[in-house]
Amino acid sequence: MIISASRRTDIPNYYSQWFLNRIKEGFAYVRNPMNARQVSKIILTPEVVDCIVFWTKNPKPMISGLDRLKDFPYYFQFTLTGYGSDIEPHIPHKKNHMIPVFQTLSEKIGGEKVIWRYDPILFTNRYSPDYHRKAFSEIAGHLRGYTKKCVVSFVDLYRKNQKNLNALQLLSLSQKELMEFVSEIASIAAANNMDIASCAETMDLSPLGIRPNHCIDPDLIEQIIGCGIRRKKDTNQRSACGCLESIDIGTYHTCQNGCLYCYANDNPRRVLQKCGMYDPDSPILCDTITEYDKITERKVGSLKTERVNGL
């Protein structure tokens, strides 16, 4: 199986000790977000975990503990944008702090295992297409040689982020303006020796050099683990998402990054309440198991098949 850690929260940034403890213990509990009394026990051992995909805006707290994952293949989806604290209030300064963190992580595990995400892209009077071009170009120049791939997407409206996004007074581009912007972004990525792909976009950007992405990427996973894997699309994601099926071990309403475009938190008060329950030794993240919960061990197994030629 593939473990997603996590689309629901920033585990490397805020809960790395919890995650490493779960690896040591060999299991984690995950509450079903659609049925609060259903809890799954997920086995976390090298025999069944084929790869771990980390999603983060700041993996620095986890870097020193990566040696404890020596028996597990993994890679990082690392979001690094040009937004300031008005959009991403709890992310350290990008140039002074986050770019060096990206470079350090890449040097430790290899650039092919650190995917740069410049997303989601939104446009306002401040964050104009020209602003994004300059920010993207500057970050790409600093990350040249530290990553092989960049993923971009445009902001989506959800119930949980609509109020924040409405307050930003988003601007819409014409189709021509949008295509010109995308073409320039693709050219900048290519000039810095990066492949570029889009995440869950319904627009066909392939004529501009941007192909659809698989964030839970079977090709990359096979490259990392040296084996073929059985491929099944994750039907729990959006129809435009091309990700391989995975199990997410995170908890909603626990990300402390505070990004205004976030779809995983609904209000700061709930986040504060959930984060107050954090216990790095608990089997479940920012939560407790009660007598009313039904715990079921999820049936999992390795997806490995034949060996990949040349690996």
PDB file of C-alpha atoms in Angstrom:
ATOM      1  CA  MET A   1       0.000   0.000   0.000  1.00  0.00           C
ATOM      2  CA  ILE A   2       0.914   3.637  -0.372  1.00  0.00           C
ATOM      3  CA  ILE A   3       0.707   5.895   2.682  1.00  0.00           C
ATOM      4  CA  SER A   4      -0.259   9.552   2.212  1.00  0.00           C
ATOM      5  CA  ALA A   5       1.096  11.730   5.030  1.00  0.00           C
ATOM      6  CA  SER A   6      -0.946  13.754   4.451  1.00  0.00           C
ATOM      7  CA  ARG A   7      -3.376  15.664   2.280  1.00  0.00           C
ATOM      8  CA  ARG A   8      -5.317  16.500   5.442  1.00  0.00           C
ATOM      9  CA  THR A   9      -2.566  18.206   7.447  1.00  0.00           C
ATOM     10  CA  ASP A  10       1.143  19.043   7.457  1.00  0.00           C
ATOM     11  CA  ILE A  11       2.594  16.041   9.295  1.00  0.00           C
ATOM     12  CA  PRO A  12       6.303  16.770   8.591  1.00  0.00           C
ATOM     13  CA  ASN A  13       5.968  20.323   9.911  1.00  0.00           C
ATOM     14  CA  TYR A  14       3.857  19.800  13.036  1.00  0.00           C
ATOM     15  CA  TYR A  15       3.565  16.098  13.779  1.00  0.00           C
ATOM     16  CA  SER A  16       6.826  14.483  12.724  1.00  0.00           C
ATOM     17  CA  GLN A  17       7.444  13.012  16.185  1.00  0.00           C
ATOM     18  CA  TRP A  18       3.994  11.437  16.191  1.00  0.00           C
ATOM     19  CA  PHE A  19       4.630   9.949  12.763  1.00  0.00           C
ATOM     20  CA  LEU A  20       8.031   8.545  13.696  1.00  0.00           C
ATOM     21  CA  ASN A  21       6.518   7.054  16.849  1.00  0.00           C
ATOM     22  CA  ARG A  22       3.843   5.392  14.738  1.00  0.00           C
ATOM     23  CA  ILE A  23       6.517   3.920  12.485  1.00  0.00           C
ATOM     24  CA  LYS A  24       8.310   2.590  15.553  1.00  0.00           C
ATOM     25  CA  GLU A  25       5.095   1.050  16.924  1.00  0.00           C
ATOM     26  CA  GLY A  26       4.112  -0.298  13.504  1.00  0.00           C
ATOM     27  CA  PHE A  27       0.546   1.006  13.297  1.00  0.00           C
ATOM     28  CA  ALA A  28      -1.689   4.065  13.468  1.00  0.00           C
ATOM     29  CA  TYR A  29      -5.377   4.657  14.065  1.00  0.00           C
ATOM     30  CA  VAL A  30      -7.273   6.819  11.574  1.00  0.00           C
ATOM     31  CA  ARG A  31     -10.807   8.079  12.146  1.00  0.00           C
ATOM     32  CA  ASN A  32     -13.170   7.971   9.178  1.00  0.00           C
ATOM     33  CA  PRO A  33     -13.958  11.627   8.356  1.00  0.00           C
ATOM     34  CA  MET A  34     -17.365  10.566   7.018  1.00  0.00           C
ATOM     35  CA  ASN A  35     -18.303   8.349   9.979  1.00  0.00           C
ATOM     36  CA  ALA A  36     -16.842   9.555  13.256  1.00  0.00           C
ATOM     37  CA  ARG A  37     -17.274   6.287  15.147  1.00  0.00           C
ATOM     38  CA  GLN A  38     -15.396   4.207  12.612  1.00  0.00           C
ATOM     39  CA  VAL A  39     -11.654   3.953  13.278  1.00  0.00           C
ATOM     40  CA  SER A  40      -9.233   2.013  11.099  1.00  0.00           C
ATOM     41  CA  LYS A  41      -6.062   0.426  12.383  1.00  0.00           C
ATOM     42  CA  ILE A  42      -3.434   0.846   9.668  1.00  0.00           C
ATOM     43  CA  ILE A  43      -0.391  -1.417   9.829  1.00  0.00           C
ATOM     44  CA  LEU A  44       2.828   0.542   9.164  1.00  0.00           C
ATOM     45  CA  THR A  45       5.565  -1.991   8.523  1.00  0.00           C
ATOM     46  CA  PRO A  46       8.021  -2.378   5.629  1.00  0.00           C
ATOM     47  CA  GLU A  47       6.278  -5.595   4.582  1.00  0.00           C
ATOM     48  CA  VAL A  48       3.066  -3.799   3.588  1.00  0.00           C
ATOM     49  CA  VAL A  49       4.091  -0.137   3.090  1.00  0.00           C
ATOM     50  CA  ASP A  50       5.487   0.175  -0.430  1.00  0.00           C
ATOM     51  CA  CYS A  51       6.040   3.938  -0.287  1.00  0.00           C
ATOM     52  CA  ILE A  52       5.207   6.982   1.852  1.00  0.00           C
ATOM     53  CA  VAL A  53       4.267  10.278   0.207  1.00  0.00           C
ATOM     54  CA  PHE A  54       4.763  13.329   2.420  1.00  0.00           C
ATOM     55  CA  TRP A  55       2.919  16.605   1.756  1.00  0.00           C
ATOM     56  CA  THR A  56       4.369  19.672   3.440  1.00  0.00           C
ATOM     57  CA  LYS A  57       5.191  23.353   3.357  1.00  0.00           C
ATOM     58  CA  ASN A  58       8.038  22.957   5.840  1.00  0.00           C
ATOM     59  CA  PRO A  59       9.722  19.579   6.373  1.00  0.00           C
ATOM     60  CA  LYS A  60      12.517  20.990   8.524  1.00  0.00           C
ATOM     61  CA  PRO A  61      11.273  19.404  11.795  1.00  0.00           C
ATOM     62  CA  MET A  62      11.371  15.964  10.176  1.00  0.00           C
ATOM     63  CA  ILE A  63      14.723  16.098   8.400  1.00  0.00           C
ATOM     64  CA  SER A  64      16.777  15.056  11.423  1.00  0.00           C
ATOM     65  CA  GLY A  65      14.560  11.998  11.902  1.00  0.00           C
ATOM     66  CA  LEU A  66      14.621  10.690   8.344  1.00  0.00           C
ATOM     67  CA  ASP A  67      17.278   8.125   9.199  1.00  0.00           C
ATOM     68  CA  ARG A  68      14.575   6.374  11.230  1.00  0.00           C
ATOM     69  CA  LEU A  69      12.766   5.723   7.933  1.00  0.00           C
ATOM     70  CA  LYS A  70      15.666   3.811   6.385  1.00  0.00           C
ATOM     71  CA  ASP A  71      13.469   0.739   5.817  1.00  0.00           C
ATOM     72  CA  PHE A  72      10.759   2.715   3.999  1.00  0.00           C
ATOM     73  CA  PRO A  73      10.795   4.222   0.497  1.00  0.00           C
ATOM     74  CA  TYR A  74       9.379   7.751   0.442  1.00  0.00           C
ATOM     75  CA  TYR A  75       9.317  11.095  -1.323  1.00  0.00           C
ATOM     76  CA  PHE A  76       8.120  14.624  -0.569  1.00  0.00           C
ATOM     77  CA  GLN A  77       5.594  16.948  -2.162  1.00  0.00           C
ATOM     78  CA  PHE A  78       7.027  20.293  -1.012  1.00  0.00           C
ATOM     79  CA  THR A  79       4.859  23.380  -1.551  1.00  0.00           C
ATOM     80  CA  LEU A  80       6.910  26.538  -2.006  1.00  0.00           C
ATOM     81  CA  THR A  81       5.141  29.593  -3.418  1.00  0.00           C
ATOM     82  CA  GLY A  82       5.683  33.311  -3.710  1.00  0.00           C
ATOM     83  CA  TYR A  83       2.886  34.290  -1.335  1.00  0.00           C
ATOM     84  CA  GLY A  84       3.507  36.451   1.698  1.00  0.00           C
ATOM     85  CA  SER A  85       2.135  36.156   5.210  1.00  0.00           C
ATOM     86  CA  ASP A  86      -1.197  37.632   4.094  1.00  0.00           C
ATOM     87  CA  ILE A  87      -1.913  34.334   2.286  1.00  0.00           C
ATOM     88  CA  GLU A  88       0.366  31.867   4.113  1.00  0.00           C
ATOM     89  CA  PRO A  89       0.655  33.429   7.588  1.00  0.00           C
ATOM     90  CA  HIS A  90       2.641  30.749   9.406  1.00  0.00           C
ATOM     91  CA  ILE A  91       5.215  29.805   6.794  1.00  0.00           C
ATOM     92  CA  PRO A  92       8.746  31.134   7.469  1.00  0.00           C
ATOM     93  CA  HIS A  93      10.323  33.581   5.032  1.00  0.00           C
ATOM     94  CA  LYS A  94      10.675  31.834   1.704  1.00  0.00           C
ATOM     95  CA  LYS A  95      14.051  33.132   0.536  1.00  0.00           C
ATOM     96  CA  ASN A  96      15.750  33.215   3.927  1.00  0.00           C
ATOM     97  CA  HIS A  97      14.390  29.961   5.327  1.00  0.00           C
ATOM     98  CA  MET A  98      12.289  27.747   3.059  1.00  0.00           C
ATOM     99  CA  ILE A  99      14.516  27.666  -0.019  1.00  0.00           C
ATOM    100  CA  PRO A 100      17.507  26.572   2.131  1.00  0.00           C
ATOM    101  CA  VAL A 101      15.305  23.894   3.749  1.00  0.00           C
ATOM    102  CA  PHE A 102      14.357  22.628   0.292  1.00  0.00           C
ATOM    103  CA  GLN A 103      17.988  22.505  -0.716  1.00  0.00           C
ATOM    104  CA  THR A 104      18.990  20.697   2.488  1.00  0.00           C
ATOM    105  CA  LEU A 105      16.284  18.064   2.052  1.00  0.00           C
ATOM    106  CA  SER A 106      17.261  17.538  -1.576  1.00  0.00           C
ATOM    107  CA  GLU A 107      20.916  17.098  -0.664  1.00  0.00           C
ATOM    108  CA  LYS A 108      19.952  14.513   1.954  1.00  0.00           C
ATOM    109  CA  ILE A 109      17.541  12.328  -0.045  1.00  0.00           C
ATOM    110  CA  GLY A 110      18.054  13.300  -3.716  1.00  0.00           C
ATOM    111  CA  GLY A 111      16.320  15.790  -5.980  1.00  0.00           C
ATOM    112  CA  GLU A 112      14.142  13.140  -7.637  1.00  0.00           C
ATOM    113  CA  LYS A 113      12.450  12.585  -4.259  1.00  0.00           C
ATOM    114  CA  VAL A 114      11.572  16.234  -3.642  1.00  0.00           C
ATOM    115  CA  ILE A 115       8.776  17.502  -5.884  1.00  0.00           C
ATOM    116  CA  TRP A 116       8.368  21.276  -5.946  1.00  0.00           C
ATOM    117  CA  ARG A 117       4.744  22.404  -5.814  1.00  0.00           C
ATOM    118  CA  TYR A 118       3.977  25.978  -6.835  1.00  0.00           C
ATOM    119  CA  ASP A 119       0.301  25.782  -6.045  1.00  0.00           C
ATOM    120  CA  PRO A 120      -2.421  26.730  -5.826  1.00  0.00           C
ATOM    121  CA  ILE A 121      -2.016  29.750  -8.073  1.00  0.00           C
ATOM    122  CA  LEU A 122      -4.513  32.543  -7.446  1.00  0.00           C
ATOM    123  CA  PHE A 123      -4.618  36.051  -8.866  1.00  0.00           C
ATOM    124  CA  THR A 124      -5.350  39.287  -6.998  1.00  0.00           C
ATOM    125  CA  ASN A 125      -4.306  42.893  -7.454  1.00  0.00           C
ATOM    126  CA  ARG A 126      -1.141  42.106  -5.477  1.00  0.00           C
ATOM    127  CA  TYR A 127      -0.549  38.601  -6.814  1.00  0.00           C
ATOM    128  CA  SER A 128      -0.834  39.431 -10.479  1.00  0.00           C
ATOM    129  CA  PRO A 129       0.396  37.227 -13.326  1.00  0.00           C
ATOM    130  CA  ASP A 130       3.533  39.368 -13.497  1.00  0.00           C
ATOM    131  CA  TYR A 131       4.127  38.886  -9.759  1.00  0.00           C
ATOM    132  CA  HIS A 132       3.812  35.104 -10.140  1.00  0.00           C
ATOM    133  CA  ARG A 133       6.137  35.033 -13.137  1.00  0.00           C
ATOM    134  CA  LYS A 134       8.834  36.852 -11.183  1.00  0.00           C
ATOM    135  CA  ALA A 135       8.322  34.766  -8.023  1.00  0.00           C
ATOM    136  CA  PHE A 136       8.263  31.492  -9.952  1.00  0.00           C
ATOM    137  CA  SER A 137      11.387  32.422 -11.880  1.00  0.00           C
ATOM    138  CA  GLU A 138      13.289  33.417  -8.736  1.00  0.00           C
ATOM    139  CA  ILE A 139      12.342  30.248  -6.829  1.00  0.00           C
ATOM    140  CA  ALA A 140      13.050  28.051  -9.852  1.00  0.00           C
ATOM    141  CA  GLY A 141      16.518  29.551 -10.142  1.00  0.00           C
ATOM    142  CA  HIS A 142      17.279  28.727  -6.513  1.00  0.00           C
ATOM    143  CA  LEU A 143      15.920  25.180  -6.896  1.00  0.00           C
ATOM    144  CA  ARG A 144      17.753  24.422 -10.136  1.00  0.00           C
ATOM    145  CA  GLY A 145      19.558  21.136  -9.608  1.00  0.00           C
ATOM    146  CA  TYR A 146      17.652  20.445  -6.364  1.00  0.00           C
ATOM    147  CA  THR A 147      14.495  19.051  -7.953  1.00  0.00           C
ATOM    148  CA  LYS A 148      13.552  17.434 -11.222  1.00  0.00           C
ATOM    149  CA  LYS A 149       9.866  18.298 -11.251  1.00  0.00           C
ATOM    150  CA  CYS A 150       7.473  21.157 -10.556  1.00  0.00           C
ATOM    151  CA  VAL A 151       3.714  20.801 -10.107  1.00  0.00           C
ATOM    152  CA  VAL A 152       1.299  23.701 -10.597  1.00  0.00           C
ATOM    153  CA  SER A 153      -2.440  24.132 -10.199  1.00  0.00           C
ATOM    154  CA  PHE A 154      -4.983  26.913  -9.969  1.00  0.00           C
ATOM    155  CA  VAL A 155      -7.022  27.568  -6.854  1.00  0.00           C
ATOM    156  CA  ASP A 156     -10.331  25.753  -6.421  1.00  0.00           C
ATOM    157  CA  LEU A 157     -13.286  26.976  -4.402  1.00  0.00           C
ATOM    158  CA  TYR A 158     -14.529  24.717  -1.624  1.00  0.00           C
ATOM    159  CA  ARG A 159     -17.018  25.320   1.160  1.00  0.00           C
ATOM    160  CA  LYS A 160     -14.160  25.518   3.667  1.00  0.00           C
ATOM    161  CA  ASN A 161     -12.151  28.165   1.800  1.00  0.00           C
ATOM    162  CA  GLN A 162     -14.790  30.172  -0.040  1.00  0.00           C
ATOM    163  CA  LYS A 163     -15.169  32.870   2.628  1.00  0.00           C
ATOM    164  CA  ASN A 164     -11.415  33.500   2.768  1.00  0.00           C
ATOM    165  CA  LEU A 165     -11.058  33.522  -1.003  1.00  0.00           C
ATOM    166  CA  ASN A 166     -14.006  35.880  -1.475  1.00  0.00           C
ATOM    167  CA  ALA A 167     -12.298  38.315   0.909  1.00  0.00           C
ATOM    168  CA  LEU A 168      -9.188  38.284  -1.315  1.00  0.00           C
ATOM    169  CA  GLN A 169     -11.190  39.590  -4.282  1.00  0.00           C
ATOM    170  CA  LEU A 170      -9.756  37.121  -6.757  1.00  0.00           C
ATOM    171  CA  LEU A 171      -9.156  38.195 -10.331  1.00  0.00           C
ATOM    172  CA  SER A 172     -10.070  36.107 -13.354  1.00  0.00           C
ATOM    173  CA  LEU A 173      -7.883  35.976 -16.449  1.00  0.00           C
ATOM    174  CA  SER A 174      -9.155  35.631 -19.972  1.00  0.00           C
ATOM    175  CA  GLN A 175      -8.369  32.346 -21.691  1.00  0.00           C
ATOM    176  CA  LYS A 176      -5.685  34.068 -23.748  1.00  0.00           C
ATOM    177  CA  GLU A 177      -4.075  35.665 -20.693  1.00  0.00           C
ATOM    178  CA  LEU A 178      -4.148  32.381 -18.793  1.00  0.00           C
ATOM    179  CA  MET A 179      -2.564  30.444 -21.645  1.00  0.00           C
ATOM    180  CA  GLU A 180       0.157  33.065 -22.035  1.00  0.00           C
ATOM    181  CA  PHE A 181       0.884  32.849 -18.308  1.00  0.00           C
ATOM    182  CA  VAL A 182       1.011  29.044 -18.336  1.00  0.00           C
ATOM    183  CA  SER A 183       3.292  29.041 -21.373  1.00  0.00           C
ATOM    184  CA  GLU A 184       5.759  31.384 -19.656  1.00  0.00           C
ATOM    185  CA  ILE A 185       5.744  29.295 -16.468  1.00  0.00           C
ATOM    186  CA  ALA A 186       6.461  26.169 -18.503  1.00  0.00           C
ATOM    187  CA  SER A 187       9.340  27.896 -20.275  1.00  0.00           C
ATOM    188  CA  ILE A 188      10.875  29.017 -16.970  1.00  0.00           C
ATOM    189  CA  ALA A 189      10.692  25.471 -15.601  1.00  0.00           C
ATOM    190  CA  ALA A 190      12.310  24.044 -18.731  1.00  0.00           C
ATOM    191  CA  ALA A 191      15.086  26.623 -18.561  1.00  0.00           C
ATOM    192  CA  ASN A 192      15.864  25.355 -15.069  1.00  0.00           C
ATOM    193  CA  ASN A 193      15.913  21.694 -16.128  1.00  0.00           C
ATOM    194  CA  MET A 194      12.586  20.836 -14.513  1.00  0.00           C
ATOM    195  CA  ASP A 195       9.684  18.834 -15.856  1.00  0.00           C
ATOM    196  CA  ILE A 196       6.397  20.590 -15.157  1.00  0.00           C
ATOM    197  CA  ALA A 197       2.972  19.071 -14.604  1.00  0.00           C
ATOM    198  CA  SER A 198      -0.484  20.165 -13.501  1.00  0.00           C
ATOM    199  CA  CYS A 199      -2.456  18.857 -10.535  1.00  0.00           C
ATOM    200  CA  ALA A 200      -6.119  17.915 -11.089  1.00  0.00           C
ATOM    201  CA  GLU A 201      -6.695  20.535 -13.784  1.00  0.00           C
ATOM    202  CA  THR A 202      -9.546  20.025 -16.226  1.00  0.00           C
ATOM    203  CA  MET A 203      -7.821  22.269 -18.807  1.00  0.00           C
ATOM    204  CA  ASP A 204      -5.619  20.514 -21.334  1.00  0.00           C
ATOM    205  CA  LEU A 205      -2.273  22.225 -20.867  1.00  0.00           C
ATOM    206  CA  SER A 206      -0.197  19.602 -22.674  1.00  0.00           C
ATOM    207  CA  PRO A 207       0.213  21.721 -25.846  1.00  0.00           C
ATOM    208  CA  LEU A 208       2.027  24.228 -23.617  1.00  0.00           C
ATOM    209  CA  GLY A 209       4.374  21.603 -22.217  1.00  0.00           C
ATOM    210  CA  ILE A 210       2.478  20.917 -18.983  1.00  0.00           C
ATOM    211  CA  ARG A 211       1.198  17.371 -18.699  1.00  0.00           C
ATOM    212  CA  PRO A 212      -1.321  16.027 -16.158  1.00  0.00           C
ATOM    213  CA  ASN A 213       0.360  14.959 -12.944  1.00  0.00           C
ATOM    214  CA  HIS A 214       0.052  11.973 -10.620  1.00  0.00           C
ATOM    215  CA  CYS A 215       1.015  13.255  -7.173  1.00  0.00           C
ATOM    216  CA  ILE A 216       0.816   9.689  -5.872  1.00  0.00           C
ATOM    217  CA  ASP A 217       2.914   8.729  -8.864  1.00  0.00           C
ATOM    218  CA  PRO A 218       3.216   5.060  -9.864  1.00  0.00           C
ATOM    219  CA  ASP A 219       6.132   5.759 -12.218  1.00  0.00           C
ATOM    220  CA  LEU A 220       8.149   7.552  -9.552  1.00  0.00           C
ATOM    221  CA  ILE A 221       7.279   4.946  -6.929  1.00  0.00           C
ATOM    222  CA  GLU A 222       8.443   2.144  -9.220  1.00  0.00           C
ATOM    223  CA  GLN A 223      11.661   4.065  -9.856  1.00  0.00           C
ATOM    224  CA  ILE A 224      12.246   4.488  -6.117  1.00  0.00           C
ATOM    225  CA  ILE A 225      11.415   0.934  -5.035  1.00  0.00           C
ATOM    226  CA  GLY A 226      12.817  -0.886  -8.063  1.00  0.00           C
ATOM    227  CA  CYS A 227       9.648  -2.921  -8.590  1.00  0.00           C
ATOM    228  CA  GLY A 228       6.449  -2.735 -10.538  1.00  0.00           C
ATOM    229  CA  ILE A 229       3.276  -2.002  -8.585  1.00  0.00           C
ATOM    230  CA  ARG A 230      -0.367  -2.750  -9.199  1.00  0.00           C
ATOM    231  CA  ARG A 231      -2.011   0.432 -10.394  1.00  0.00           C
ATOM    232  CA  LYS A 232      -5.463   1.494  -9.251  1.00  0.00           C
ATOM    233  CA  LYS A 233      -6.776   5.048  -9.522  1.00  0.00           C
ATOM    234  CA  ASP A 234      -7.842   6.661  -6.267  1.00  0.00           C
ATOM    235  CA  THR A 235     -11.594   6.988  -6.683  1.00  0.00           C
ATOM    236  CA  ASN A 236     -11.872   9.057  -3.490  1.00  0.00           C
ATOM    237  CA  GLN A 237     -10.183  12.004  -5.209  1.00  0.00           C
ATOM    238  CA  ARG A 238     -11.531  14.435  -7.797  1.00  0.00           C
ATOM    239  CA  SER A 239     -12.245  13.010 -11.245  1.00  0.00           C
ATOM    240  CA  ALA A 240      -9.382  15.046 -12.748  1.00  0.00           C
ATOM    241  CA  CYS A 241      -6.935  13.610 -10.189  1.00  0.00           C
ATOM    242  CA  GLY A 242      -4.654  10.923 -11.584  1.00  0.00           C
ATOM    243  CA  CYS A 243      -3.256   9.696  -8.263  1.00  0.00           C
ATOM    244  CA  LEU A 244      -2.692   6.085  -7.371  1.00  0.00           C
ATOM    245  CA  GLU A 245      -4.855   4.773  -4.543  1.00  0.00           C
ATOM    246  CA  SER A 246      -3.375   5.489  -1.112  1.00  0.00           C
ATOM    247  CA  ILE A 247      -4.299   5.508   2.581  1.00  0.00           C
ATOM    248  CA  ASP A 248      -4.188   8.886   4.313  1.00  0.00           C
ATOM    249  CA  ILE A 249      -3.247   8.779   7.998  1.00  0.00           C
ATOM    250  CA  GLY A 250      -3.790  12.471   8.742  1.00  0.00           C
ATOM    251  CA  THR A 251      -6.602  14.292  10.554  1.00  0.00           C
ATOM    252  CA  TYR A 252      -8.579  17.242   9.190  1.00  0.00           C
ATOM    253  CA  HIS A 253      -8.625  20.578  11.053  1.00  0.00           C
ATOM    254  CA  THR A 254      -5.109  20.101  12.445  1.00  0.00           C
ATOM    255  CA  CYS A 255      -2.909  22.025  10.013  1.00  0.00           C
ATOM    256  CA  GLN A 256      -1.464  25.122  11.679  1.00  0.00           C
ATOM    257  CA  ASN A 257      -0.113  26.754   8.509  1.00  0.00           C
ATOM    258  CA  GLY A 258      -3.233  28.913   8.293  1.00  0.00           C
ATOM    259  CA  CYS A 259      -3.208  29.283   4.507  1.00  0.00           C
ATOM    260  CA  LEU A 260      -6.244  31.195   3.280  1.00  0.00           C
ATOM    261  CA  TYR A 261      -6.843  28.827   0.355  1.00  0.00           C
ATOM    262  CA  CYS A 262      -6.846  25.710   2.569  1.00  0.00           C
ATOM    263  CA  TYR A 263      -9.589  23.137   1.988  1.00  0.00           C
ATOM    264  CA  ALA A 264      -8.718  20.955   5.023  1.00  0.00           C
ATOM    265  CA  ASN A 265      -9.653  23.369   7.854  1.00  0.00           C
ATOM    266  CA  ASP A 266     -13.041  25.008   8.350  1.00  0.00           C
ATOM    267  CA  ASN A 267     -12.323  27.506  11.151  1.00  0.00           C
ATOM    268  CA  PRO A 268      -9.413  28.557  13.393  1.00  0.00           C
ATOM    269  CA  ARG A 269     -11.262  27.762  16.619  1.00  0.00           C
ATOM    270  CA  ARG A 270     -11.702  24.132  15.629  1.00  0.00           C
ATOM    271  CA  VAL A 271      -8.058  23.908  14.602  1.00  0.00           C
ATOM    272  CA  LEU A 272      -6.998  25.269  17.987  1.00  0.00           C
ATOM    273  CA  GLN A 273      -9.209  22.726  19.747  1.00  0.00           C
ATOM    274  CA  LYS A 274      -7.924  19.776  17.715  1.00  0.00           C
ATOM    275  CA  CYS A 275      -4.278  20.797  18.018  1.00  0.00           C
ATOM    276  CA  GLY A 276      -4.720  21.039  21.770  1.00  0.00           C
ATOM    277  CA  MET A 277      -5.330  17.286  21.758  1.00  0.00           C
ATOM    278  CA  TYR A 278      -1.957  16.503  20.207  1.00  0.00           C
ATOM    279  CA  ASP A 279      -0.036  13.752  21.947  1.00  0.00           C
ATOM    280  CA  PRO A 280       3.016  12.410  20.097  1.00  0.00           C
ATOM    281  CA  ASP A 281       2.575   9.063  21.877  1.00  0.00           C
ATOM    282  CA  SER A 282      -1.076   8.629  20.924  1.00  0.00           C
ATOM    283  CA  PRO A 283      -1.916   6.064  18.226  1.00  0.00           C
ATOM    284  CA  ILE A 284      -4.285   8.588  16.603  1.00  0.00           C
ATOM    285  CA  LEU A 285      -3.405  12.127  15.538  1.00  0.00           C
ATOM    286  CA  CYS A 286      -4.894  14.973  17.596  1.00  0.00           C
ATOM    287  CA  ASP A 287      -7.653  12.725  18.850  1.00  0.00           C
ATOM    288  CA  THR A 288      -8.512  10.109  21.450  1.00  0.00           C
ATOM    289  CA  ILE A 289     -10.129   6.698  21.214  1.00  0.00           C
ATOM    290  CA  THR A 290     -13.314   6.279  23.236  1.00  0.00           C
ATOM    291  CA  GLU A 291     -15.449   3.348  24.291  1.00  0.00           C
ATOM    292  CA  TYR A 292     -17.936   4.276  21.571  1.00  0.00           C
ATOM    293  CA  ASP A 293     -15.460   3.852  18.727  1.00  0.00           C
ATOM    294  CA  LYS A 294     -15.381   0.747  16.577  1.00  0.00           C
ATOM    295  CA  ILE A 295     -11.793  -0.129  15.653  1.00  0.00           C
ATOM    296  CA  THR A 296     -11.284  -2.341  12.621  1.00  0.00           C
ATOM    297  CA  GLU A 297      -7.928  -3.424  11.258  1.00  0.00           C
ATOM    298  CA  ARG A 298      -7.848  -2.473   7.607  1.00  0.00           C
ATOM    299  CA  LYS A 299      -6.848  -5.235   5.243  1.00  0.00           C
ATOM    300  CA  VAL A 300      -3.702  -4.026   3.500  1.00  0.00           C
ATOM    301  CA  GLY A 301      -0.862  -5.556   1.564  1.00  0.00           C
ATOM    302  CA  SER A 302       2.025  -4.783  -0.725  1.00  0.00           C
ATOM    303  CA  LEU A 303       1.273  -3.676  -4.280  1.00  0.00           C
ATOM    304  CA  LYS A 304       4.613  -4.883  -5.609  1.00  0.00           C
ATOM    305  CA  THR A 305       4.669  -6.964  -8.773  1.00  0.00           C
ATOM    306  CA  GLU A 306       7.468  -7.704 -11.253  1.00  0.00           C
ATOM    307  CA  ARG A 307      10.836  -5.987 -11.213  1.00  0.00           C
ATOM    308  CA  VAL A 308      11.187  -2.947 -13.459  1.00  0.00           C
ATOM    309  CA  ASN A 309      13.691  -3.312 -16.283  1.00  0.00           C
ATOM    310  CA  GLY A 310      16.922  -1.493 -15.657  1.00  0.00           C
ATOM    311  CA  LEU A 311      16.323  -1.007 -11.937  1.00  0.00           C
TER     312      LEU A 311
END
